[in-house]
Coordinates of C-alpha atoms in Angstrom, one line a residue:
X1 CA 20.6 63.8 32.1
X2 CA 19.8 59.8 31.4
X3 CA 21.0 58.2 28.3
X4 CA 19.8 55.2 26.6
X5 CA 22.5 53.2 26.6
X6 CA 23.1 50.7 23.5
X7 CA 26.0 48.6 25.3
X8 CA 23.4 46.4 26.9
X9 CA 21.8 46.0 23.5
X10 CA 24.9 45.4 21.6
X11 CA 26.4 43.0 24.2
X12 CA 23.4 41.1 23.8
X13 CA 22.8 41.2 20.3
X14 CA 26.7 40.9 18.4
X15 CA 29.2 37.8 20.2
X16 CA 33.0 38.7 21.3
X17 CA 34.6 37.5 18.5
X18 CA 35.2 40.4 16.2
X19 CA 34.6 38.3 12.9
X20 CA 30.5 38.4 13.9
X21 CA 28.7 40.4 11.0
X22 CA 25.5 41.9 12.1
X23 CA 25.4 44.3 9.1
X24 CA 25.2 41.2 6.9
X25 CA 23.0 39.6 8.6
X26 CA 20.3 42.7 8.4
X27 CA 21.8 43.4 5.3
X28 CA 20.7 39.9 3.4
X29 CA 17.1 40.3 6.0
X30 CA 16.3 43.4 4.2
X31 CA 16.6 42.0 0.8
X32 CA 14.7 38.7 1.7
X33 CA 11.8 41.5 3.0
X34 CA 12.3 43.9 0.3
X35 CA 11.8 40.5 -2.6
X36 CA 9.3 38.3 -1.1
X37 CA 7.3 41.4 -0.7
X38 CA 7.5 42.4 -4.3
X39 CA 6.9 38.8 -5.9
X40 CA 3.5 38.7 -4.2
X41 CA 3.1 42.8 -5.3
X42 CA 3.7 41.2 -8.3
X43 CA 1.3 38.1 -7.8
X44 CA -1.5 40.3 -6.9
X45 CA -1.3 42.7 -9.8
X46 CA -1.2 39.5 -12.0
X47 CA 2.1 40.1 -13.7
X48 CA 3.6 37.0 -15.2
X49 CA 5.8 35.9 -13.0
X50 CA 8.8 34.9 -15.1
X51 CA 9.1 38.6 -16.9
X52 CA 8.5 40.0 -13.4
X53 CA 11.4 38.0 -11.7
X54 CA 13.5 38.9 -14.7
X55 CA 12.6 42.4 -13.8
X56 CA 13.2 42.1 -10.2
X57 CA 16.7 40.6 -10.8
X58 CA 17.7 43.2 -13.3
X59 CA 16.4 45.5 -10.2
X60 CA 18.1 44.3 -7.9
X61 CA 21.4 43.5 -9.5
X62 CA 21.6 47.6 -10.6
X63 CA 20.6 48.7 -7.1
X64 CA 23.4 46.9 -5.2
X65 CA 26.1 48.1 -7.7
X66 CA 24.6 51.7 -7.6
X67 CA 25.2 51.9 -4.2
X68 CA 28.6 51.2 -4.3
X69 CA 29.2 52.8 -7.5
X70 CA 28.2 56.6 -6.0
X71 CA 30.4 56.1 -2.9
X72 CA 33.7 55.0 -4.9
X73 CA 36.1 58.2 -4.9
X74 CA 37.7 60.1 -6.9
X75 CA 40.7 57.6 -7.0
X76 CA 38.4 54.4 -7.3
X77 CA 36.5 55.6 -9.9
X78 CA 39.7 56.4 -12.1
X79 CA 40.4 52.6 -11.0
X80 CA 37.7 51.3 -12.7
X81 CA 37.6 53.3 -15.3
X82 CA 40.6 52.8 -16.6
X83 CA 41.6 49.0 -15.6
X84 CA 38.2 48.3 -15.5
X85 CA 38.7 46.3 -12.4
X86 CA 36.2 46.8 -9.2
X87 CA 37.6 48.4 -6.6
X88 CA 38.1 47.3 -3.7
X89 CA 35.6 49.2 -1.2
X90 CA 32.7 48.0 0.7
X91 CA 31.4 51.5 1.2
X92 CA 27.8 52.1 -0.1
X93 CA 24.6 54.6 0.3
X94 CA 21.2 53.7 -0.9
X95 CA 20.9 56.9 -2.5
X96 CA 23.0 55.2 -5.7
X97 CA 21.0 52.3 -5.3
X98 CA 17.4 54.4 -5.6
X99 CA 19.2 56.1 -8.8
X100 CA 20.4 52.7 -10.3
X101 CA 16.9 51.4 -9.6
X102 CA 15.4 53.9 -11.1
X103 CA 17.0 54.4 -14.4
X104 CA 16.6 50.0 -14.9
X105 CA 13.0 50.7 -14.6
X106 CA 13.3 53.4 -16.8
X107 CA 15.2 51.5 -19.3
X108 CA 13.2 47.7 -19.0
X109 CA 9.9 49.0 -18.9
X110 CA 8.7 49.2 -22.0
X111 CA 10.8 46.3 -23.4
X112 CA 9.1 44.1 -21.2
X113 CA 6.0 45.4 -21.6
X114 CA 4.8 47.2 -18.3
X115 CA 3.0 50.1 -17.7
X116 CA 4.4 53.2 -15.7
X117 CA 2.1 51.4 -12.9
X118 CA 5.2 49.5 -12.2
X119 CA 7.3 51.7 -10.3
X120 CA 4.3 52.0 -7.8
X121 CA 4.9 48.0 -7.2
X122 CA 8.3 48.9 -5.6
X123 CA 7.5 51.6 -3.1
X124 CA 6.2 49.7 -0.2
X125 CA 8.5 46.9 -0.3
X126 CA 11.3 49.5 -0.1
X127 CA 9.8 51.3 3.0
X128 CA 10.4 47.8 4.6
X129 CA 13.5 46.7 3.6
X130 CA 15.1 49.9 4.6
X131 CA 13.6 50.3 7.8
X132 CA 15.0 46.5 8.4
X133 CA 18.6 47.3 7.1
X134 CA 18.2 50.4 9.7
X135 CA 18.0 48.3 12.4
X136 CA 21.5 46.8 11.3
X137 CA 22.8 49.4 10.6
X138 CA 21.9 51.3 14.5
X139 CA 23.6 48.0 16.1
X140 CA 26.5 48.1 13.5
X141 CA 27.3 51.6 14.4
X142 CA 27.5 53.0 10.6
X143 CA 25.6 56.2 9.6
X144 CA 26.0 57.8 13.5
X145 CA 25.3 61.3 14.4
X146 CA 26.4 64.0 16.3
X147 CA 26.9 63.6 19.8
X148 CA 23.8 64.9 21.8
X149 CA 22.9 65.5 25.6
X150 CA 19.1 64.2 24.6
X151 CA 17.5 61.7 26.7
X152 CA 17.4 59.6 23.1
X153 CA 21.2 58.9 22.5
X154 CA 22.6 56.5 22.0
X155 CA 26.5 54.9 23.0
X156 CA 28.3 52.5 21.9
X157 CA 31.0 50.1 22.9
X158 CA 35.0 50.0 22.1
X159 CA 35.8 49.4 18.9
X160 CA 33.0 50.3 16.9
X161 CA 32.9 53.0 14.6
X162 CA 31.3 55.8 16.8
X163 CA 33.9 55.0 19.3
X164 CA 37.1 55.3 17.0
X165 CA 35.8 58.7 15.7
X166 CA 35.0 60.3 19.0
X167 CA 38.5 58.7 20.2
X168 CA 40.4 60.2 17.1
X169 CA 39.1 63.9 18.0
X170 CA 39.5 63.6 21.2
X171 CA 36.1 64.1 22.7
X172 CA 36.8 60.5 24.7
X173 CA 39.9 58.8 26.2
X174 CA 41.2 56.2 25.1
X175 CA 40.2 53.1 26.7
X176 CA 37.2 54.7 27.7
X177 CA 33.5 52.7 28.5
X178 CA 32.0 53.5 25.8
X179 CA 30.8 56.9 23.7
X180 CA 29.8 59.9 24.3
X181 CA 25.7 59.7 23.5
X182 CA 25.2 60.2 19.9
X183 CA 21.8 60.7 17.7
X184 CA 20.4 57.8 16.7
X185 CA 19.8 59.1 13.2
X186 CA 19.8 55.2 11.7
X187 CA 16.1 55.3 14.0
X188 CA 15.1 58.2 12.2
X189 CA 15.7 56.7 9.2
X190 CA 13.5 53.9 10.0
X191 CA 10.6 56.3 11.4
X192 CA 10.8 58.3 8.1
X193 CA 10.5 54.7 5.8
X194 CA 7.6 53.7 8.9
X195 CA 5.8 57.0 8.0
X196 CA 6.1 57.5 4.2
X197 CA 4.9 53.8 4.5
X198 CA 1.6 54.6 6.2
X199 CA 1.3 57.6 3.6
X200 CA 1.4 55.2 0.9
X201 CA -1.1 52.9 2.5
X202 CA -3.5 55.6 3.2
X203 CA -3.1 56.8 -0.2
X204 CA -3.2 53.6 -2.0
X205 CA -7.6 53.6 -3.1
X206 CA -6.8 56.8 -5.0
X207 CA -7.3 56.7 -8.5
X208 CA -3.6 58.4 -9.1
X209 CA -1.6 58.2 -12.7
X210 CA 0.6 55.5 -12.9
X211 CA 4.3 56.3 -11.7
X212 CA 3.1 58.9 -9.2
X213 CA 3.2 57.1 -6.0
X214 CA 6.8 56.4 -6.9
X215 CA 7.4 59.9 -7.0
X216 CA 5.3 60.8 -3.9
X217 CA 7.6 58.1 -2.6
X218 CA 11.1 59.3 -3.5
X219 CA 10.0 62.6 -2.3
X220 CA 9.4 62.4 1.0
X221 CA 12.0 60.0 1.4
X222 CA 14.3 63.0 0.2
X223 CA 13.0 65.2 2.3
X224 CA 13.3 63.4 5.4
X225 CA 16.7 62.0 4.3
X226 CA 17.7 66.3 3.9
X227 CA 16.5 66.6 7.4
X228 CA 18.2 64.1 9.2
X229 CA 22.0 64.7 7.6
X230 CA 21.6 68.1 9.9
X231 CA 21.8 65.7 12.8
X232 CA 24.5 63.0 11.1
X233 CA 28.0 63.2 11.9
X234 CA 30.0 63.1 8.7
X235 CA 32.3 60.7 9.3
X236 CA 29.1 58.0 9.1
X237 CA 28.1 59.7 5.9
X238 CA 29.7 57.7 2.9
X239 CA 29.2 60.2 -0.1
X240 CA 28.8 64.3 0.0
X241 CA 30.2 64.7 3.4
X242 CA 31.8 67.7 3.0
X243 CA 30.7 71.1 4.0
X244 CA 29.8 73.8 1.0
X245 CA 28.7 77.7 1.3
X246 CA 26.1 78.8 -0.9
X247 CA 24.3 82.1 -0.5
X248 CA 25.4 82.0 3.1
X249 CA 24.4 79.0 3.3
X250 CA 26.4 75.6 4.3
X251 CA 24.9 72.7 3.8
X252 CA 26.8 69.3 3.2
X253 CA 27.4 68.1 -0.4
X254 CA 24.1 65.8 -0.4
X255 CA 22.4 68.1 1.0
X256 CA 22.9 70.5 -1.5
X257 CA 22.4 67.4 -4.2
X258 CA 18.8 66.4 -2.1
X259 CA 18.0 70.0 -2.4
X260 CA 17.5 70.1 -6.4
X261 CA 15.8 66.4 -6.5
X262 CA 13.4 67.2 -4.2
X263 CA 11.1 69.4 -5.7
X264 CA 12.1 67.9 -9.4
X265 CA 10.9 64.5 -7.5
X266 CA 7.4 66.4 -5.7
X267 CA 6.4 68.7 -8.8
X268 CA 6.4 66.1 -11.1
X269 CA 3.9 64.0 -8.9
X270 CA 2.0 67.3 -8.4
X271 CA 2.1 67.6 -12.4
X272 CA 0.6 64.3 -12.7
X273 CA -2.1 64.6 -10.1
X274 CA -2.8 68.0 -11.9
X275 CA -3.0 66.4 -15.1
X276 CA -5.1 63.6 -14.2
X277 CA -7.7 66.1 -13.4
X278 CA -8.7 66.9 -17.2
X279 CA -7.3 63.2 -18.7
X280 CA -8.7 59.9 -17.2
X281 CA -5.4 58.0 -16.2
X282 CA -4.8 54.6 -17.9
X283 CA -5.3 51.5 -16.6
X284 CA -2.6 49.3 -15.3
X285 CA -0.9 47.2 -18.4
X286 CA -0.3 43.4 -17.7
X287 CA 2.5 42.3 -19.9
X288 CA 2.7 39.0 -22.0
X289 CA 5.4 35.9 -21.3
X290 CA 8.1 36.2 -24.2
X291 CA 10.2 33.2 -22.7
X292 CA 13.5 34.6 -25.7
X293 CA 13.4 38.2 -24.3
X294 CA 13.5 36.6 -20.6
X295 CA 16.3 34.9 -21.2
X296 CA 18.2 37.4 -23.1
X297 CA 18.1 39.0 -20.4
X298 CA 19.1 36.5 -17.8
X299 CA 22.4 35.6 -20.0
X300 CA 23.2 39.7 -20.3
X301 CA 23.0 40.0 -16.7
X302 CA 25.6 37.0 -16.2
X303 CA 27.6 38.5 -18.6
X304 CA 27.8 41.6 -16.8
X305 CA 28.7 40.4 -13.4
X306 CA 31.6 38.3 -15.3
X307 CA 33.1 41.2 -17.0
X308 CA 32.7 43.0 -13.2
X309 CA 35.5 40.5 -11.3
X310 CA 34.6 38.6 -8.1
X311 CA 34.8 41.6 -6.0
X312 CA 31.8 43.2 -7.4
X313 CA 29.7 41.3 -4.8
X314 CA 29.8 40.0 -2.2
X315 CA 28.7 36.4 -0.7
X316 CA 25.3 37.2 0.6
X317 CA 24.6 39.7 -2.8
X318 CA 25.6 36.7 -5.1
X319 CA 22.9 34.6 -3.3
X320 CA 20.2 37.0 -3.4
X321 CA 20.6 37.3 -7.3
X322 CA 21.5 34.0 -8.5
X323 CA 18.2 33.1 -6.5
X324 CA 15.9 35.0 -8.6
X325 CA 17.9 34.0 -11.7
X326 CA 17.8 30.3 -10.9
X327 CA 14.0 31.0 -10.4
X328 CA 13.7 32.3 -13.7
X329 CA 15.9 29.4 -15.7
X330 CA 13.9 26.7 -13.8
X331 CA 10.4 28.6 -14.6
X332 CA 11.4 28.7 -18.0
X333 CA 12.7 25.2 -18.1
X334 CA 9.6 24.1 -16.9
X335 CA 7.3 26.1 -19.1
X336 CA 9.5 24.0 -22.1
X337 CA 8.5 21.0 -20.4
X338 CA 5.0 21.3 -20.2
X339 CA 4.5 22.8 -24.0
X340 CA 6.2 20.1 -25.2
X341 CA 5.6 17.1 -23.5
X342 CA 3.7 15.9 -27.0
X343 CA 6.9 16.1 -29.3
X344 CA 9.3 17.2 -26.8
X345 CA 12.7 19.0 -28.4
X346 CA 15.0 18.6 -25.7
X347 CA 17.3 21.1 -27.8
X348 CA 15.1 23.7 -26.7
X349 CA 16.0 23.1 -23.3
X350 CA 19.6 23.7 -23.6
X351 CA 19.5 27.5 -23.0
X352 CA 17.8 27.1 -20.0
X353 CA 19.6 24.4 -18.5
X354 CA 23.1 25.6 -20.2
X355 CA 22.5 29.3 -18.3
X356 CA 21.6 27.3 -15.0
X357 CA 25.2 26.2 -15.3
X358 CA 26.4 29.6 -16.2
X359 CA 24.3 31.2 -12.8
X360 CA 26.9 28.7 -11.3
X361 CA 29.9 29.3 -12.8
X362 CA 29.6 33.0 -13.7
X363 CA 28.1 34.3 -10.8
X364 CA 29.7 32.9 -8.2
X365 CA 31.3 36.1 -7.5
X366 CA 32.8 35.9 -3.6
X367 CA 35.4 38.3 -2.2
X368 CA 39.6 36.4 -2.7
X369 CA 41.0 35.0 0.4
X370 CA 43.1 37.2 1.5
X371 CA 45.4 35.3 3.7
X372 CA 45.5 32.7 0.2
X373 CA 45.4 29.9 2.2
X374 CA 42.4 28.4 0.5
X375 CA 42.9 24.9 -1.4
X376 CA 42.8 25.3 -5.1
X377 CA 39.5 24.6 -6.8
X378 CA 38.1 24.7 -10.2
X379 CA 34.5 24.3 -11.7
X380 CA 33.2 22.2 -14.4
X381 CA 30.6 22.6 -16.7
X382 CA 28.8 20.4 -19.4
X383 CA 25.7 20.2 -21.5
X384 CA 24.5 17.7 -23.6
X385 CA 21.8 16.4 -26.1
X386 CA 21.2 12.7 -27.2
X387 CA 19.1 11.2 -29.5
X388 CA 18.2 7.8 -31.1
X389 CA 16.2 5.0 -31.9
X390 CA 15.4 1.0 -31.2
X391 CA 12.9 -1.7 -31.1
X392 CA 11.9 -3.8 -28.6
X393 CA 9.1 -6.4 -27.8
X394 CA 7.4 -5.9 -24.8
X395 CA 4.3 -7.1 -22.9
X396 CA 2.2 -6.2 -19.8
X397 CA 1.3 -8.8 -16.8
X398 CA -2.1 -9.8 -17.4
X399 CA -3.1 -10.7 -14.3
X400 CA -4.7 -14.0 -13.4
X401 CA -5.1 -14.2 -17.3
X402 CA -1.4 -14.6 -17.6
X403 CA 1.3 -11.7 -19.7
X404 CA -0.4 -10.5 -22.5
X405 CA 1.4 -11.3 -26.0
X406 CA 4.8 -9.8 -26.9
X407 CA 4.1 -7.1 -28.7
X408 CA 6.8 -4.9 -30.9
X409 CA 7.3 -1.1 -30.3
X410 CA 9.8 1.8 -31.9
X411 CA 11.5 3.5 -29.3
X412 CA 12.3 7.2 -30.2
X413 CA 14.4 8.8 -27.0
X414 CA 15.6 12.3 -26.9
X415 CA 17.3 13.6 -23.9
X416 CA 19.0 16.5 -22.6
X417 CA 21.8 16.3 -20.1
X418 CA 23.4 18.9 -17.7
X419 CA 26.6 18.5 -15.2
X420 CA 27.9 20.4 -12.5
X421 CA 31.1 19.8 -10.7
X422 CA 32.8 21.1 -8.3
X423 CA 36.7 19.9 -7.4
X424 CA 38.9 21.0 -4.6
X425 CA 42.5 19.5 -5.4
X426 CA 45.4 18.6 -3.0
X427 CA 46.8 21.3 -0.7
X428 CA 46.8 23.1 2.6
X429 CA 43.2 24.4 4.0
X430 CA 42.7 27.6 5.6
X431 CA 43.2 25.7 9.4
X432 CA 47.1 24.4 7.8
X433 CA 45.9 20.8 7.6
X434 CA 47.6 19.1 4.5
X435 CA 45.1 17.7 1.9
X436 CA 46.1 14.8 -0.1
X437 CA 42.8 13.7 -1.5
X438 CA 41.1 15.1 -5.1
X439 CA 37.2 15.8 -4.3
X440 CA 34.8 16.8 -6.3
X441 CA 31.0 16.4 -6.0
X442 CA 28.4 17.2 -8.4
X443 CA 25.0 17.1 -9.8
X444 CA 24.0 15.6 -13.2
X445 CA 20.5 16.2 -14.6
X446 CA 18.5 14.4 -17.9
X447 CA 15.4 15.3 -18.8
X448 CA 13.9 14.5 -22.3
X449 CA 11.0 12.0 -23.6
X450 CA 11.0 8.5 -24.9
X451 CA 7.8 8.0 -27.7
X452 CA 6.8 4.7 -28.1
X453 CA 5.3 3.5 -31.7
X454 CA 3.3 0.2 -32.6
X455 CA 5.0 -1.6 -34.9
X456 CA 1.0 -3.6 -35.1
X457 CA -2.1 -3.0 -36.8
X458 CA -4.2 -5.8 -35.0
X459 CA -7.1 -3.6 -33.7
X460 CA -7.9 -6.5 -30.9
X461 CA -4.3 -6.7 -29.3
X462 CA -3.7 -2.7 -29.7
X463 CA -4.8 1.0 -30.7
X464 CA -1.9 1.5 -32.2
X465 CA -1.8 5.1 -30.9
X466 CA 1.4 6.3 -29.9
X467 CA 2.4 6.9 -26.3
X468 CA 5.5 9.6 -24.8
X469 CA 6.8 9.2 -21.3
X470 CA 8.8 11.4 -19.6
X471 CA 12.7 11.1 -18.7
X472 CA 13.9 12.7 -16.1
X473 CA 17.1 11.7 -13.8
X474 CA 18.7 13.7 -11.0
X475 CA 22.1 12.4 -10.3
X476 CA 24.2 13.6 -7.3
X477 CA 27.8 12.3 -6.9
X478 CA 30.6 12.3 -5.0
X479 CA 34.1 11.2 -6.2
X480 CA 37.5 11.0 -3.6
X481 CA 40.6 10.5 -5.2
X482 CA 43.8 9.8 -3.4
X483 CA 48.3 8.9 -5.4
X484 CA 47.1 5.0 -4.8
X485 CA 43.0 4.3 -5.5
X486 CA 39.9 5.9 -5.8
X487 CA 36.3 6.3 -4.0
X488 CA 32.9 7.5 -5.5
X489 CA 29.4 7.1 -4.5
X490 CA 26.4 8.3 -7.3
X491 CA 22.3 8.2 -6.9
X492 CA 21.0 6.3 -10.2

């Protein structure tokens, strides 16, 4: 019988070198999807947009560590719980991730001020990121099935994970072509997301309770996700692999686990609906900006991946959530700005700026070298305010009239100052080359105001009305240096 073969597409689509990622790539895709989606879900409901990226942050952050956290074992999780130190597996399975997610919203909703309509805001965007990470996912080779004679299966090349299984039981020889034909139960997936998708959308004019799309949502996501472990192998399942009797009846762990949720997931939307029958269902609550409660919330999050250890995330995960919170810091900075551009307090913008610095520091979480043949680097951080006072006579160019007269002026400056820095000192790189030279480049970044008084009352040379201008310097630099003399270069 004919196979669709996969080699072709895998040749094509991953280089020789072992080091390519395409898991990552899909991996990072899917949350770029899954987040520009929901800020313009957010945009057209007419949330504010600095609670709601707060919110999509704290979302996000939860998801990625639930779906590690429900795929560390039984050894892992007595790891962490008693060092407290994050173990050392990649494994994960968005079913820890939907629970995580669910339970911040849970938590943050009411804080913030949303209505239950805000867990409908995340259902579509969902159905698209995880019908992109599927795709990865399929040409990775994780979360296989069982080998099938179907025309639909799918094979895959030496060395990937498929391969090595079927290898290690025997079903192949070594040193074979490629595997046996399994099902392709990563494109299941993706046509179960496609289709609760175009439920959603066909649904989306009824005048349902808030909350219940999410629940339609998680439903008949569970259902399809029971449906297709019948066809998974286990050994691409990373959590409740195992077989269990019940009744007669063997199932896999999940399975069993998705059997319960299910209808707890449907009746409760079926309550709803009922309900909504006799009791008009509330409108959809836009929240208010409450810039102190945003921030809280930004310097808890940073606090949290700290206390986690580098190995929490990963590259790619660190980008995706110092984005949003760098987002929400410069919002908020700006917002400052603009409300105080009249009598600006520059000391109000040192929490903003001074956790922009701390997204950098803190959250640069990134996995250790491992061969720990990386140079030695450190980070440095400082913050700032300034203020004073002086006098000065000044005068404009008046033209074909000649300067206008020297006038005298108070000058009342208030500034605050933020520096980053980052320095690599001597040693051997990762390629062996022997370093001699100190670097370090950075950014440094004023903003404040300067308010200019008229020391004059002579109503025909001046109003006497008081003028404020804006101060704002970005500074990057660049410093080399070496046992004998040193090299810089700054942007004034």
């Amino acid at each position: 019988m004919p196979n669709f073969l996969l080699l072709p597409l895998l040749s094509w689509m991953v280089p020789a070198h072992a080091s390519y990622d395409s898991y990552t790539l899909f991996y990072v895709l899917a949350f770029t999807v899954n987040l520009v989606w929901l800020v313009w879900e957010g945009h057209r409901r007419g949330y504010p947009m600095r609670a709601w990226l707060v919110l999509l942050a704290c979302t996000t952050l939860t998801f990625i560590l639930g779906t590690k956290m429900l795929a560390f074992s039984g050894p892992e999780w007595r790891q962490f719980l008693g060092t407290g130190q994050w173990p050392a597996s990649e494994a994960r399975t968005v079913l820890g991730g939907a629970v995580a997610c669910t339970l911040t919203l849970l938590a943050l909703r009411r804080p913030f001020g949303f209505s239950w309509h805000v867990f409908d805001a995340f259902v579509l965007p969902m159905c698209a990121g995880l019908m992109v990470q599927s795709v990865g996912c399929l040409i990775t080779g994780c979360c296989f099935g069982h080998p099938t004679a179907s025309s639909w299966g799918v094979t895959y090349r030496p060395d990937t994970l498929p391969y090595l299984v079927q290898a290690d039981r025997g079903l192949i020889p070594i040193g074979a072509a490629h595997s046996l034909p399994v099902h392709p139960t990563q494109l299941y997936t993706l046509l179960v997301c496609a289709a609760v998708g175009a439920i959603l959308l066909l649904t989306r004019h009824r005048n349902w309770p808030g909350g219940s799309r999410r629940l339609l949502h998680l439903g008949l996501l569970l259902i399809g996700r029971f449906l297709i472990e019948f066809w998974r192998d286990p050994a691409g399942e990373q959590v409740g692999s195992a077989m269990r009797w019940h009744g007669g009846l063997a199932l896999k762990q999940v399975q069993w686990t998705l059997l319960v949720l299910t209808p707890l997931a449907l009746g409760w939307w079926a309550w709803l609906l009922y309900r909504a029958r006799n009791v008009e269902p509330q409108p959809e609550r836009v929240p208010g900006q409450r810039s102190v409660r945003n921030l809280l919330a930004v310097a808890l999050m940073l606090a949290l991946t700290a206390w986690l250890g580098p190995r929490a995330l990963t590259l790619p995960e660190v980008l995706v959530i110092k984005t949003l919170l760098l987002a929400v810091l410069a919002l908020e900075a700006g917002r400052f700005l603009l409300d105080s551009l009249a009598g600006i307090r520059p000391a109000r913008l040192v929490l903003p700026l001074g956790l922009v610095g701390v997204v950098l520091v803190l959250s640069s979480q990134a996995p250790a070298d491992s061969a720990g043949t990386a140079r030695p680097s450190y980070t440095s951080l400082g913050l700032g305010v300034s203020a004073g006072s002086f006098e000065r006579l000044q005068n404009t160019d008046g033209g074909c009239g000649g300067s206008t007269p020297l006038l005298e002026y108070r000058h009342r400056y208030r500034l605050a100052s933020l520096d980053v820095s980052r320095t690599l000192l001597p040693g051997a790189g990762p390629d062996g080359r022997v370093h001699k030279a100190e670097i370090t480049t950075g950014m440094r970044l004023h903003v404040g105001t300067d308010r200019q008084t008229p020391q004059f009352s002579d109503p025909l040379l001046g109003s006497g009305m008081r003028k404020s201008t804006l101060l704002l310097s970005i500074n990057p630099y660049a410093q080399i240096d070496r046992p004998w003399f040193g090299l810089g270069q700054a942007c004034w």
